[in-house]
C-alpha cells in the first residue's frame, strides 16, 4: 500500500511539473520542457521506503540522504547516496582564516608604509617619542586616551577603514563575530603601533571598530544579495563589493558557492531612486531650489521564510536584518549633500504565524547597531578641513564663522523591534529602535555665537572645524501601511548629544571647555505607487529636518523642508 502511494505521488509530481511549463513564457518553454523530462526520468522516491525504518537507531550523522535530481539512468534505482556530513560540508564552507589575514596584512602594510613616509604632514599630531618612558605612558596609563583634533572628513572615514578590515574576514566566510575581531584588531594596531607618535584616539577606535561592523556587515549583505540576483542591473551592482566577488572567484571550484543564499524576494526592499528634490543648498541655506536626488537603498531580511505562510518561533545569532542606504543630492554638477545609513540586527528572536489566506503576523526583535552620516557641502576652506591646528597663533578665520551642518554617528547595541500584521491585501508594519549613540556633530549656534564672542579657547575641533564629540540617545520609529500596489509610510528619528568633556587632545590650551548641546530631528511622510507588471514605482515624500543647539546661553533652531518626487527601480 505504501509503495502504491509513492507511485501516485510520483505521477502527480510529474503531471504538476509538466503543467507548470504551460505557465512559463514561450521563449523558455522548449528548454524548460527538456529540463522537466530529464528531472522526471531521473527522479525516484523508491528509496524512501527503504530508508524510513530505523530499527537500529542509527545516528543521523551517518545516515545517507537518498534523493536524485539527475537524469543519469545508470545509477541504481536513480538514487544519489549523500551522507548528511558530506551535505553539511558542501553547504557550510569553512572560514578562510589564512586568506583573510593575508588580505588584511597586505592592506595594513601598504597603508602603514604610506603613512610613515608622509608622517611629516601630520607633525601637529606628534606628542610622543620612541622611548620607554613615553611609550610606557601611552600603553599603560590613560594619559594618551584622547579625542583627536583632526578634520571631520578624516575622522568619519575611519569607519570606512573598519569596514575594509571587517570585509576581509566576512568575505572569506568568517562569522560576524569573528569578523568583528578584525575591525577591532585593525583599529587597535593602527592606533597603538602605526601612530606611535600620537595620542590613542578614542573617536577613531569607536568609528573604526563599531562603525566598521555596521558598515561592513551591511556591505556584505548587500553584496551577497546582488551576487544572487537574477536582475542584470543587480548582478552589475554586485561589483560594489569587489572583495566578495574576488574571494568568490577564488572559491569557484567548490561544489556550492559560499555566498549563495536563498532569498524570499518579496520580503526585500532594494531599489535605486532617481528624482527631483526641492530643498536649500549650502550657498543659499535660506532658500529652496530644485536639485537632483540619487539613492541606492537596501533593506534585506536574510530568513527566507519571512512573510510566508507558516509558523516560526526561533532565536537567531547571525544577522537577520540589514540596511544600507547611500543618498546623494546634486545641484547642477555640484554634490551638495551626502548621506549614508548602515543598520544591522545580528541577534534576537523571530516569531511568525501566517495562515494560507495571508492573515497573521511577523515579528522580530533583538539587539541592533547602526552607523549614520550626514554631510553638507562646506563653503570655506577651514570647514573643509584644510587648516592645520598646530599653530593657534595664526588663527585668523573670518568673523562670524561659516560652518555647514554635519553629523557622523555610531549607534551602539540597542533594542530593536519590528512587527508586521497581514490581512489579505493589507499590511501594517511598525518598527521602533533605541540606541546609546556616540557622534561628531556640528555645533549649530557656533556661527552666530562667534559674531560677538571669542572662540579661541573652545574645544579644538569646535574652533577649527565647527563640530564636537558628543554622547546621547538615538530614537527611531517607522509606521507603514500597504494595500496592493499602494504604500504609505511615516518615520521619526531623534538624536541628542551633549559634548564629552575633559579629554581634548590639547586640553591644556582650552580656556572655555563648557559643554555644548545639539539635537537633530528627521521626520517625514512618503507615498509609493507601484506600476503594475514592472519593477518601477512612483514615489513622493515630504520631510523635515529640525536642528537645535546651545552654546552657553545662546540657543538656535533651524528647520529644513524637503520635497521629493521620483522613480524607484526595484532590484
Coordinates of C-alpha atoms in Angstrom, one line a residue:
X1 CA 0.0 0.0 0.0
X2 CA 2.8 2.4 0.9
X3 CA 4.6 1.7 -2.4
X4 CA 1.3 2.4 -4.2
X5 CA 1.0 5.8 -2.5
X6 CA 4.5 6.6 -3.5
X7 CA 3.8 5.8 -7.1
X8 CA 0.7 8.0 -7.1
X9 CA 2.8 10.9 -5.6
X10 CA 5.4 10.4 -8.3
X11 CA 2.8 10.5 -11.0
X12 CA 1.2 13.7 -9.6
X13 CA 4.5 15.4 -9.3
X14 CA 5.3 14.6 -12.9
X15 CA 1.9 15.9 -14.0
X16 CA 2.4 19.1 -12.0
X17 CA 5.8 19.8 -13.4
X18 CA 4.5 19.3 -17.0
X19 CA 1.6 21.6 -16.3
X20 CA 3.8 24.3 -14.8
X21 CA 5.6 24.5 -18.2
X22 CA 2.4 26.0 -19.7
X23 CA 2.6 29.0 -17.4
X24 CA 6.1 29.9 -18.5
X25 CA 7.0 32.4 -21.2
X26 CA 7.1 30.9 -24.7
X27 CA 10.8 31.7 -25.1
X28 CA 11.6 29.4 -22.2
X29 CA 9.2 26.6 -22.8
X30 CA 11.4 24.5 -25.0
X31 CA 14.4 24.5 -22.7
X32 CA 12.4 24.0 -19.6
X33 CA 10.4 21.1 -21.2
X34 CA 13.7 19.3 -21.7
X35 CA 14.7 20.0 -18.1
X36 CA 11.5 18.6 -16.7
X37 CA 11.8 15.5 -18.9
X38 CA 15.3 14.8 -17.6
X39 CA 14.1 15.6 -14.0
X40 CA 11.2 13.1 -14.2
X41 CA 13.4 10.4 -15.8
X42 CA 15.9 10.5 -13.0
X43 CA 13.6 11.2 -10.1
X44 CA 13.0 8.4 -7.6
X45 CA 11.1 8.1 -4.4
X46 CA 11.5 4.3 -4.1
X47 CA 14.5 4.6 -1.8
X48 CA 12.4 6.5 0.7
X49 CA 10.5 3.3 1.6
X50 CA 13.8 1.5 2.3
X51 CA 15.3 4.3 4.4
X52 CA 12.3 5.1 6.5
X53 CA 12.6 2.4 9.1
X54 CA 15.5 2.8 11.6
X55 CA 15.3 -0.2 13.9
X56 CA 19.0 0.1 14.9
X57 CA 18.7 3.7 15.9
X58 CA 21.5 4.7 13.6
X59 CA 22.9 8.2 14.3
X60 CA 21.5 10.8 11.8
X61 CA 25.1 11.9 11.0
X62 CA 25.9 8.6 9.4
X63 CA 22.6 8.1 7.6
X64 CA 22.5 8.9 3.8
X65 CA 20.3 11.4 2.2
X66 CA 18.6 9.4 -0.6
X67 CA 17.5 11.7 -3.4
X68 CA 18.0 12.2 -7.1
X69 CA 17.7 15.2 -9.3
X70 CA 19.8 13.6 -12.0
X71 CA 18.8 12.3 -15.4
X72 CA 21.6 9.6 -15.2
X73 CA 19.6 6.3 -15.5
X74 CA 22.8 4.3 -15.0
X75 CA 22.6 4.9 -11.3
X76 CA 20.9 2.1 -9.4
X77 CA 17.3 3.0 -8.9
X78 CA 18.0 6.6 -9.6
X79 CA 19.4 7.3 -6.1
X80 CA 22.2 9.6 -5.1
X81 CA 23.7 8.5 -1.8
X82 CA 25.0 11.6 0.1
X83 CA 25.8 11.3 3.8
X84 CA 24.5 14.1 5.9
X85 CA 28.0 15.0 7.0
X86 CA 29.0 15.5 3.3
X87 CA 25.9 17.6 2.6
X88 CA 26.8 19.8 5.5
X89 CA 30.4 20.1 4.3
X90 CA 29.2 21.3 0.9
X91 CA 26.6 23.7 2.4
X92 CA 28.8 25.2 5.2
X93 CA 32.1 26.3 3.9
X94 CA 35.0 26.6 6.3
X95 CA 36.3 30.0 7.2
X96 CA 39.4 31.1 5.3
X97 CA 41.4 32.5 8.2
X98 CA 44.7 32.4 6.4
X99 CA 43.4 34.2 3.3
X100 CA 41.6 36.8 5.4
X101 CA 44.7 37.5 7.5
X102 CA 46.8 37.8 4.4
X103 CA 44.5 40.3 2.7
X104 CA 44.4 42.4 5.9
X105 CA 48.1 42.3 6.3
X106 CA 48.7 43.4 2.7
X107 CA 46.4 46.4 3.1
X108 CA 47.8 47.3 6.5
X109 CA 51.4 47.1 5.3
X110 CA 50.7 49.4 2.3
X111 CA 48.8 51.9 4.5
X112 CA 51.4 51.8 7.2
X113 CA 54.3 52.4 4.8
X114 CA 52.4 55.2 3.1
X115 CA 51.5 56.8 6.4
X116 CA 55.1 56.7 7.7
X117 CA 56.5 58.1 4.5
X118 CA 54.1 61.1 4.8
X119 CA 54.4 61.4 8.6
X120 CA 55.8 64.9 8.4
X121 CA 52.4 66.1 7.1
X122 CA 50.9 65.2 10.5
X123 CA 53.5 66.9 12.7
X124 CA 50.8 68.5 14.8
X125 CA 49.9 65.0 16.0
X126 CA 53.4 64.3 17.3
X127 CA 53.2 64.1 21.1
X128 CA 55.3 61.0 22.0
X129 CA 58.8 59.9 21.3
X130 CA 60.1 56.4 20.7
X131 CA 61.4 56.0 24.3
X132 CA 60.5 53.6 27.0
X133 CA 59.2 56.5 29.2
X134 CA 56.9 57.9 26.6
X135 CA 55.6 54.6 25.3
X136 CA 55.0 53.3 28.8
X137 CA 52.8 56.3 29.4
X138 CA 50.9 55.6 26.1
X139 CA 50.4 51.9 26.7
X140 CA 49.9 51.5 30.4
X141 CA 48.2 54.7 31.5
X142 CA 45.1 56.6 30.3
X143 CA 47.1 59.7 29.6
X144 CA 47.1 59.1 25.8
X145 CA 43.4 58.3 25.6
X146 CA 42.1 61.4 24.0
X147 CA 39.7 62.7 21.4
X148 CA 41.8 63.9 18.5
X149 CA 41.8 67.2 16.7
X150 CA 41.5 66.0 13.1
X151 CA 39.2 67.4 10.5
X152 CA 35.7 66.0 10.2
X153 CA 36.2 64.2 6.9
X154 CA 39.3 62.5 8.2
X155 CA 37.6 61.2 11.4
X156 CA 34.4 59.8 9.9
X157 CA 36.3 58.0 7.1
X158 CA 37.9 55.8 9.8
X159 CA 34.6 53.9 9.7
X160 CA 35.3 53.1 6.1
X161 CA 38.7 51.7 7.1
X162 CA 37.0 49.5 9.7
X163 CA 34.6 48.4 7.0
X164 CA 37.5 47.1 4.9
X165 CA 39.1 45.3 7.9
X166 CA 35.7 43.6 8.6
X167 CA 35.1 42.7 5.0
X168 CA 38.4 40.9 4.6
X169 CA 37.1 38.4 7.2
X170 CA 33.4 38.3 6.3
X171 CA 34.0 37.8 2.6
X172 CA 36.2 34.8 3.5
X173 CA 33.3 33.1 5.2
X174 CA 34.1 34.1 8.8
X175 CA 31.1 34.8 11.0
X176 CA 30.1 38.3 12.0
X177 CA 31.7 37.9 15.5
X178 CA 34.9 36.6 14.0
X179 CA 34.9 39.5 11.5
X180 CA 34.4 41.9 14.4
X181 CA 37.7 40.8 15.7
X182 CA 39.3 42.1 12.5
X183 CA 37.8 45.5 12.7
X184 CA 38.7 45.8 16.5
X185 CA 42.1 44.4 16.0
X186 CA 42.9 46.5 13.0
X187 CA 41.9 49.6 14.8
X188 CA 43.9 48.9 17.9
X189 CA 47.0 48.0 15.8
X190 CA 46.8 51.3 13.9
X191 CA 46.3 53.4 17.0
X192 CA 48.9 51.8 19.2
X193 CA 51.6 50.7 16.7
X194 CA 51.3 52.6 13.5
X195 CA 50.6 56.0 15.1
X196 CA 53.2 55.5 17.9
X197 CA 53.9 59.3 18.0
X198 CA 50.3 60.2 18.7
X199 CA 47.6 60.1 21.3
X200 CA 45.4 57.0 21.2
X201 CA 42.3 58.4 19.6
X202 CA 39.1 57.4 21.3
X203 CA 36.9 58.5 18.5
X204 CA 39.0 56.7 15.9
X205 CA 38.7 53.4 17.8
X206 CA 34.9 53.8 18.0
X207 CA 34.4 54.8 14.4
X208 CA 36.8 52.1 13.1
X209 CA 35.7 49.2 15.2
X210 CA 31.9 49.7 15.8
X211 CA 31.2 51.8 12.7
X212 CA 33.2 49.3 10.7
X213 CA 31.0 46.5 11.9
X214 CA 27.7 48.2 10.9
X215 CA 29.1 49.3 7.5
X216 CA 30.9 46.1 6.9
X217 CA 28.1 43.7 7.6
X218 CA 25.5 45.7 5.6
X219 CA 28.0 46.0 2.8
X220 CA 28.5 42.2 2.9
X221 CA 24.7 41.5 2.9
X222 CA 24.1 43.9 0.1
X223 CA 26.9 42.4 -2.0
X224 CA 25.6 38.9 -1.3
X225 CA 22.1 39.9 -2.3
X226 CA 23.3 41.3 -5.6
X227 CA 25.6 38.3 -6.1
X228 CA 22.5 36.0 -6.0
X229 CA 20.3 38.4 -8.1
X230 CA 18.8 37.4 -11.5
X231 CA 18.4 41.0 -12.4
X232 CA 21.1 42.1 -14.8
X233 CA 21.4 45.5 -13.0
X234 CA 21.6 43.8 -9.7
X235 CA 24.4 41.5 -11.0
X236 CA 26.3 44.5 -12.2
X237 CA 25.9 46.1 -8.8
X238 CA 27.4 43.1 -7.1
X239 CA 30.8 44.7 -8.1
X240 CA 30.1 47.3 -5.4
X241 CA 31.6 44.7 -3.1
X242 CA 34.7 43.6 -5.0
X243 CA 36.1 41.6 -2.1
X244 CA 33.1 39.3 -2.1
X245 CA 33.5 38.9 -5.9
X246 CA 37.2 38.2 -5.7
X247 CA 37.0 35.7 -2.9
X248 CA 34.1 34.1 -4.5
X249 CA 36.1 33.7 -7.7
X250 CA 39.0 32.1 -5.7
X251 CA 36.4 29.6 -4.4
X252 CA 34.9 28.9 -7.8
X253 CA 35.9 25.2 -7.9
X254 CA 33.8 24.4 -4.8
X255 CA 30.6 22.5 -5.5
X256 CA 28.5 25.2 -3.9
X257 CA 29.1 28.9 -3.7
X258 CA 30.0 30.0 -0.1
X259 CA 27.9 33.1 -0.7
X260 CA 24.8 31.5 -2.2
X261 CA 21.7 32.4 -0.3
X262 CA 18.0 31.6 -1.0
X263 CA 16.2 35.0 -0.5
X264 CA 12.5 35.5 -0.3
X265 CA 12.5 38.3 -2.8
X266 CA 9.0 39.5 -1.8
X267 CA 10.4 40.4 1.7
X268 CA 13.2 42.6 0.4
X269 CA 13.2 46.3 -0.3
X270 CA 16.2 47.0 -2.5
X271 CA 16.0 49.8 -5.1
X272 CA 17.6 52.7 -7.0
X273 CA 15.9 56.1 -6.8
X274 CA 16.2 59.0 -9.2
X275 CA 14.2 62.1 -8.8
X276 CA 13.7 65.8 -8.1
X277 CA 14.2 67.3 -4.7
X278 CA 13.2 70.8 -3.6
X279 CA 15.4 72.0 -0.7
X280 CA 18.1 74.5 0.3
X281 CA 21.7 74.3 -0.9
X282 CA 24.9 75.3 1.0
X283 CA 25.4 78.5 -0.9
X284 CA 21.8 79.7 -0.1
X285 CA 20.7 78.0 3.1
X286 CA 17.6 80.2 3.4
X287 CA 16.2 79.5 0.0
X288 CA 14.8 76.3 -1.5
X289 CA 15.7 75.3 -5.1
X290 CA 15.4 72.3 -7.4
X291 CA 18.1 69.6 -7.1
X292 CA 18.8 66.1 -8.4
X293 CA 18.4 63.2 -5.8
X294 CA 20.1 59.9 -6.4
X295 CA 19.9 57.0 -4.0
X296 CA 20.7 53.3 -3.6
X297 CA 18.7 51.6 -0.7
X298 CA 18.8 48.1 0.5
X299 CA 16.7 46.6 3.3
X300 CA 17.4 42.9 3.4
X301 CA 15.9 40.1 5.6
X302 CA 18.0 37.0 5.4
X303 CA 15.5 34.5 6.7
X304 CA 13.8 33.1 3.6
X305 CA 10.6 32.2 5.5
X306 CA 9.8 35.8 6.5
X307 CA 6.4 36.8 5.3
X308 CA 5.4 33.3 4.0
X309 CA 2.6 31.2 5.4
X310 CA 3.5 29.1 8.4
X311 CA 4.6 29.2 12.0
X312 CA 8.1 30.1 13.2
X313 CA 9.5 30.7 16.7
X314 CA 13.3 30.7 16.8
X315 CA 16.3 32.6 18.1
X316 CA 18.9 33.9 15.6
X317 CA 22.5 34.6 16.3
X318 CA 23.5 35.7 12.8
X319 CA 22.4 38.9 11.1
X320 CA 18.6 38.7 10.4
X321 CA 18.1 42.3 9.1
X322 CA 20.5 44.7 7.4
X323 CA 20.1 48.1 5.8
X324 CA 22.5 50.1 3.7
X325 CA 21.5 53.4 2.1
X326 CA 23.5 55.9 0.0
X327 CA 21.9 59.2 -0.6
X328 CA 23.3 62.0 -2.9
X329 CA 21.9 65.4 -3.7
X330 CA 23.4 67.4 -6.7
X331 CA 22.8 71.0 -7.6
X332 CA 24.0 71.1 -11.2
X333 CA 27.3 69.3 -11.2
X334 CA 28.0 70.1 -7.6
X335 CA 27.4 67.4 -4.9
X336 CA 25.5 69.3 -2.2
X337 CA 24.8 66.5 0.3
X338 CA 26.0 63.0 1.2
X339 CA 24.1 60.6 3.4
X340 CA 25.0 57.1 4.5
X341 CA 23.0 54.8 6.7
X342 CA 24.0 51.3 7.8
X343 CA 21.9 49.2 10.2
X344 CA 22.1 45.6 11.3
X345 CA 20.3 43.3 13.7
X346 CA 22.6 40.4 14.5
X347 CA 21.0 38.7 17.5
X348 CA 17.4 38.3 18.6
X349 CA 14.2 36.2 18.1
X350 CA 11.9 35.7 15.2
X351 CA 8.2 34.8 15.7
X352 CA 5.8 34.4 12.9
X353 CA 2.3 32.9 12.4
X354 CA 0.7 33.5 9.0
X355 CA -2.2 31.4 7.6
X356 CA -2.6 30.3 4.0
X357 CA -5.2 33.1 3.4
X358 CA -2.4 35.5 4.4
X359 CA -3.7 36.5 7.8
X360 CA -1.3 36.8 10.8
X361 CA 1.9 38.5 11.8
X362 CA 5.7 38.5 11.5
X363 CA 7.7 39.8 14.5
X364 CA 11.5 40.0 15.1
X365 CA 13.2 41.7 18.0
X366 CA 16.7 41.8 19.3
X367 CA 19.8 44.0 19.5
X368 CA 21.0 46.2 16.7
X369 CA 23.7 48.6 15.8
X370 CA 23.9 51.4 13.2
X371 CA 26.1 54.0 11.5
X372 CA 24.9 57.3 10.2
X373 CA 26.5 60.1 8.2
X374 CA 25.0 63.4 7.0
X375 CA 27.3 65.9 5.4
X376 CA 26.5 69.2 3.7
X377 CA 29.0 70.8 1.2
X378 CA 31.4 73.1 3.0
X379 CA 31.8 76.6 1.6
X380 CA 35.0 77.6 3.4
X381 CA 38.5 76.0 3.5
X382 CA 38.5 75.6 7.2
X383 CA 35.2 73.8 7.2
X384 CA 36.6 71.5 4.6
X385 CA 39.5 70.6 6.9
X386 CA 42.3 72.4 5.1
X387 CA 43.6 74.3 8.2
X388 CA 46.4 72.8 10.5
X389 CA 45.8 73.0 14.2
X390 CA 49.4 73.2 15.4
X391 CA 49.7 77.0 15.2
X392 CA 47.0 78.6 17.3
X393 CA 48.7 82.0 17.0
X394 CA 47.8 82.0 13.3
X395 CA 44.2 81.5 13.9
X396 CA 42.6 84.4 12.0
X397 CA 39.4 83.0 10.5
X398 CA 36.6 85.1 9.3
X399 CA 34.0 86.5 11.7
X400 CA 31.5 85.2 12.1
X401 CA 32.3 81.6 11.2
X402 CA 30.5 80.0 8.3
X403 CA 30.3 76.2 9.1
X404 CA 27.7 73.9 7.5
X405 CA 25.8 71.1 9.1
X406 CA 27.3 67.7 9.5
X407 CA 26.9 64.6 11.7
X408 CA 28.7 61.2 11.9
X409 CA 27.3 58.8 14.5
X410 CA 27.9 55.3 15.7
X411 CA 24.9 53.8 17.5
X412 CA 26.0 51.1 19.9
X413 CA 24.0 47.9 20.6
X414 CA 20.4 48.8 21.4
X415 CA 16.9 47.2 21.3
X416 CA 15.1 46.9 18.0
X417 CA 11.5 45.6 17.4
X418 CA 9.8 45.2 14.1
X419 CA 6.2 43.7 13.7
X420 CA 4.1 43.3 10.6
X421 CA 0.4 42.3 10.5
X422 CA -1.1 40.8 7.4
X423 CA -4.8 40.7 6.4
X424 CA -5.3 39.8 2.7
X425 CA -4.1 42.7 0.6
X426 CA -3.5 44.8 3.7
X427 CA -0.2 45.0 5.6
X428 CA 0.7 47.2 8.6
X429 CA 4.3 47.5 9.8
X430 CA 5.6 49.1 13.0
X431 CA 9.2 49.5 13.9
X432 CA 11.0 51.0 16.9
X433 CA 14.7 51.4 17.9
X434 CA 16.7 52.9 20.7
X435 CA 20.5 53.2 20.9
X436 CA 23.2 54.8 23.1
X437 CA 25.0 56.9 20.5
X438 CA 28.4 58.5 20.0
X439 CA 28.5 61.3 17.5
X440 CA 30.5 64.1 15.9
X441 CA 28.0 66.8 15.3
X442 CA 28.2 70.4 14.0
X443 CA 27.5 73.0 16.7
X444 CA 24.5 74.8 15.3
X445 CA 24.8 78.1 17.2
X446 CA 28.5 78.5 16.7
X447 CA 28.3 80.7 13.7
X448 CA 26.0 83.2 15.5
X449 CA 28.0 82.9 18.7
X450 CA 31.3 83.7 17.0
X451 CA 29.9 87.0 15.7
X452 CA 30.2 88.6 19.2
X453 CA 32.3 86.1 21.2
X454 CA 35.8 84.9 21.2
X455 CA 36.0 81.1 20.4
X456 CA 39.8 80.9 20.6
X457 CA 39.7 78.9 23.9
X458 CA 37.0 76.5 22.9
X459 CA 37.4 72.8 22.1
X460 CA 39.9 72.3 19.3
X461 CA 37.6 70.7 16.8
X462 CA 34.9 73.3 17.6
X463 CA 37.1 76.4 16.8
X464 CA 38.8 74.8 13.8
X465 CA 36.1 72.6 12.2
X466 CA 32.8 73.5 13.9
X467 CA 32.0 70.1 15.4
X468 CA 32.2 68.5 18.8
X469 CA 32.2 64.9 20.2
X470 CA 29.0 64.0 22.0
X471 CA 27.2 61.2 23.6
X472 CA 23.4 60.7 24.0
X473 CA 20.3 58.8 23.0
X474 CA 19.1 58.0 19.5
X475 CA 15.4 57.1 19.0
X476 CA 13.9 55.9 15.7
X477 CA 10.4 54.8 14.6
X478 CA 8.5 53.8 11.5
X479 CA 4.9 53.1 10.6
X480 CA 3.9 51.7 7.2
X481 CA 0.6 50.7 5.6
X482 CA 0.5 48.7 2.3
X483 CA -2.6 47.9 0.3
X484 CA -1.8 46.1 -3.0
X485 CA 0.4 48.4 -5.0
X486 CA 0.0 51.4 -2.7
X487 CA 2.3 52.1 0.3
X488 CA 2.2 55.0 2.8
X489 CA 4.8 55.3 5.4
X490 CA 5.8 57.8 8.1
X491 CA 9.0 58.0 10.1
X492 CA 10.5 59.9 13.0
X493 CA 14.2 59.9 14.1
X494 CA 15.6 61.9 17.0
X495 CA 19.2 62.1 18.3
X496 CA 20.5 64.3 21.1
X497 CA 24.2 64.9 22.1
X498 CA 25.9 66.6 25.0
X499 CA 29.6 67.2 24.4
X500 CA 32.2 65.0 26.1
X501 CA 34.3 67.0 28.5
X502 CA 37.9 66.9 29.6
X503 CA 39.6 64.7 27.0
X504 CA 40.6 67.1 24.3
X505 CA 43.9 66.4 22.6
X506 CA 45.1 69.9 23.6
X507 CA 43.2 70.1 26.8
X508 CA 45.8 72.5 28.4
X509 CA 45.1 75.0 25.6
X510 CA 41.4 75.3 26.4
X511 CA 40.1 78.3 28.4
X512 CA 36.4 77.7 27.6
X513 CA 35.6 74.0 28.0
X514 CA 31.9 74.5 28.6
X515 CA 29.5 71.8 27.4
X516 CA 27.8 72.1 24.1
X517 CA 24.4 70.6 23.2
X518 CA 22.9 69.7 19.9
X519 CA 19.9 67.7 18.6
X520 CA 18.5 66.6 15.3
X521 CA 15.0 65.5 14.3
X522 CA 14.2 64.0 11.0
X523 CA 10.6 63.1 10.1
X524 CA 8.5 62.7 7.1
X525 CA 5.6 61.1 5.1
X526 CA 6.1 59.0 2.0
X527 CA 3.8 57.7 -0.7
X528 CA 4.7 55.0 -3.1
X529 CA 2.6 53.6 -6.0
X530 CA 3.9 50.5 -7.8
X531 CA 3.4 50.4 -11.6
X532 CA 1.8 47.1 -12.3
X533 CA 3.8 44.4 -14.2
X534 CA 7.0 46.5 -13.9
X535 CA 9.9 47.0 -11.5
X536 CA 9.1 50.7 -11.2
X537 CA 7.3 52.7 -8.6
X538 CA 6.4 56.4 -8.5
X539 CA 7.2 57.8 -5.1
X540 CA 7.0 61.2 -3.4
X541 CA 7.7 62.5 0.1
X542 CA 7.6 65.5 2.4
X543 CA 10.3 65.7 5.0
X544 CA 11.6 68.0 7.7
X545 CA 15.0 68.3 9.4
X546 CA 14.8 70.3 12.6
X547 CA 18.1 71.2 14.3
X548 CA 18.6 72.7 17.8
X549 CA 21.8 73.7 19.5
X550 CA 23.1 75.6 22.5
X551 CA 26.4 77.3 23.3
X552 CA 26.4 78.9 26.8
X553 CA 23.1 80.8 27.0
X554 CA 22.7 81.1 23.2
X555 CA 20.2 78.7 21.6
X556 CA 19.4 78.4 18.0
X557 CA 17.0 76.3 15.9
X558 CA 16.6 75.7 12.2
X559 CA 14.1 73.8 10.0
X560 CA 14.8 72.5 6.6
X561 CA 11.9 71.3 4.4
X562 CA 12.4 68.8 1.7
X563 CA 10.1 67.6 -1.1
X564 CA 10.8 64.6 -3.3
X565 CA 9.3 63.2 -6.4
X566 CA 10.8 60.5 -8.5
X567 CA 11.0 56.9 -9.7
X568 CA 12.1 53.8 -7.9
X569 CA 13.6 50.8 -9.7
X570 CA 13.3 47.6 -7.6
X571 CA 16.3 45.3 -7.7

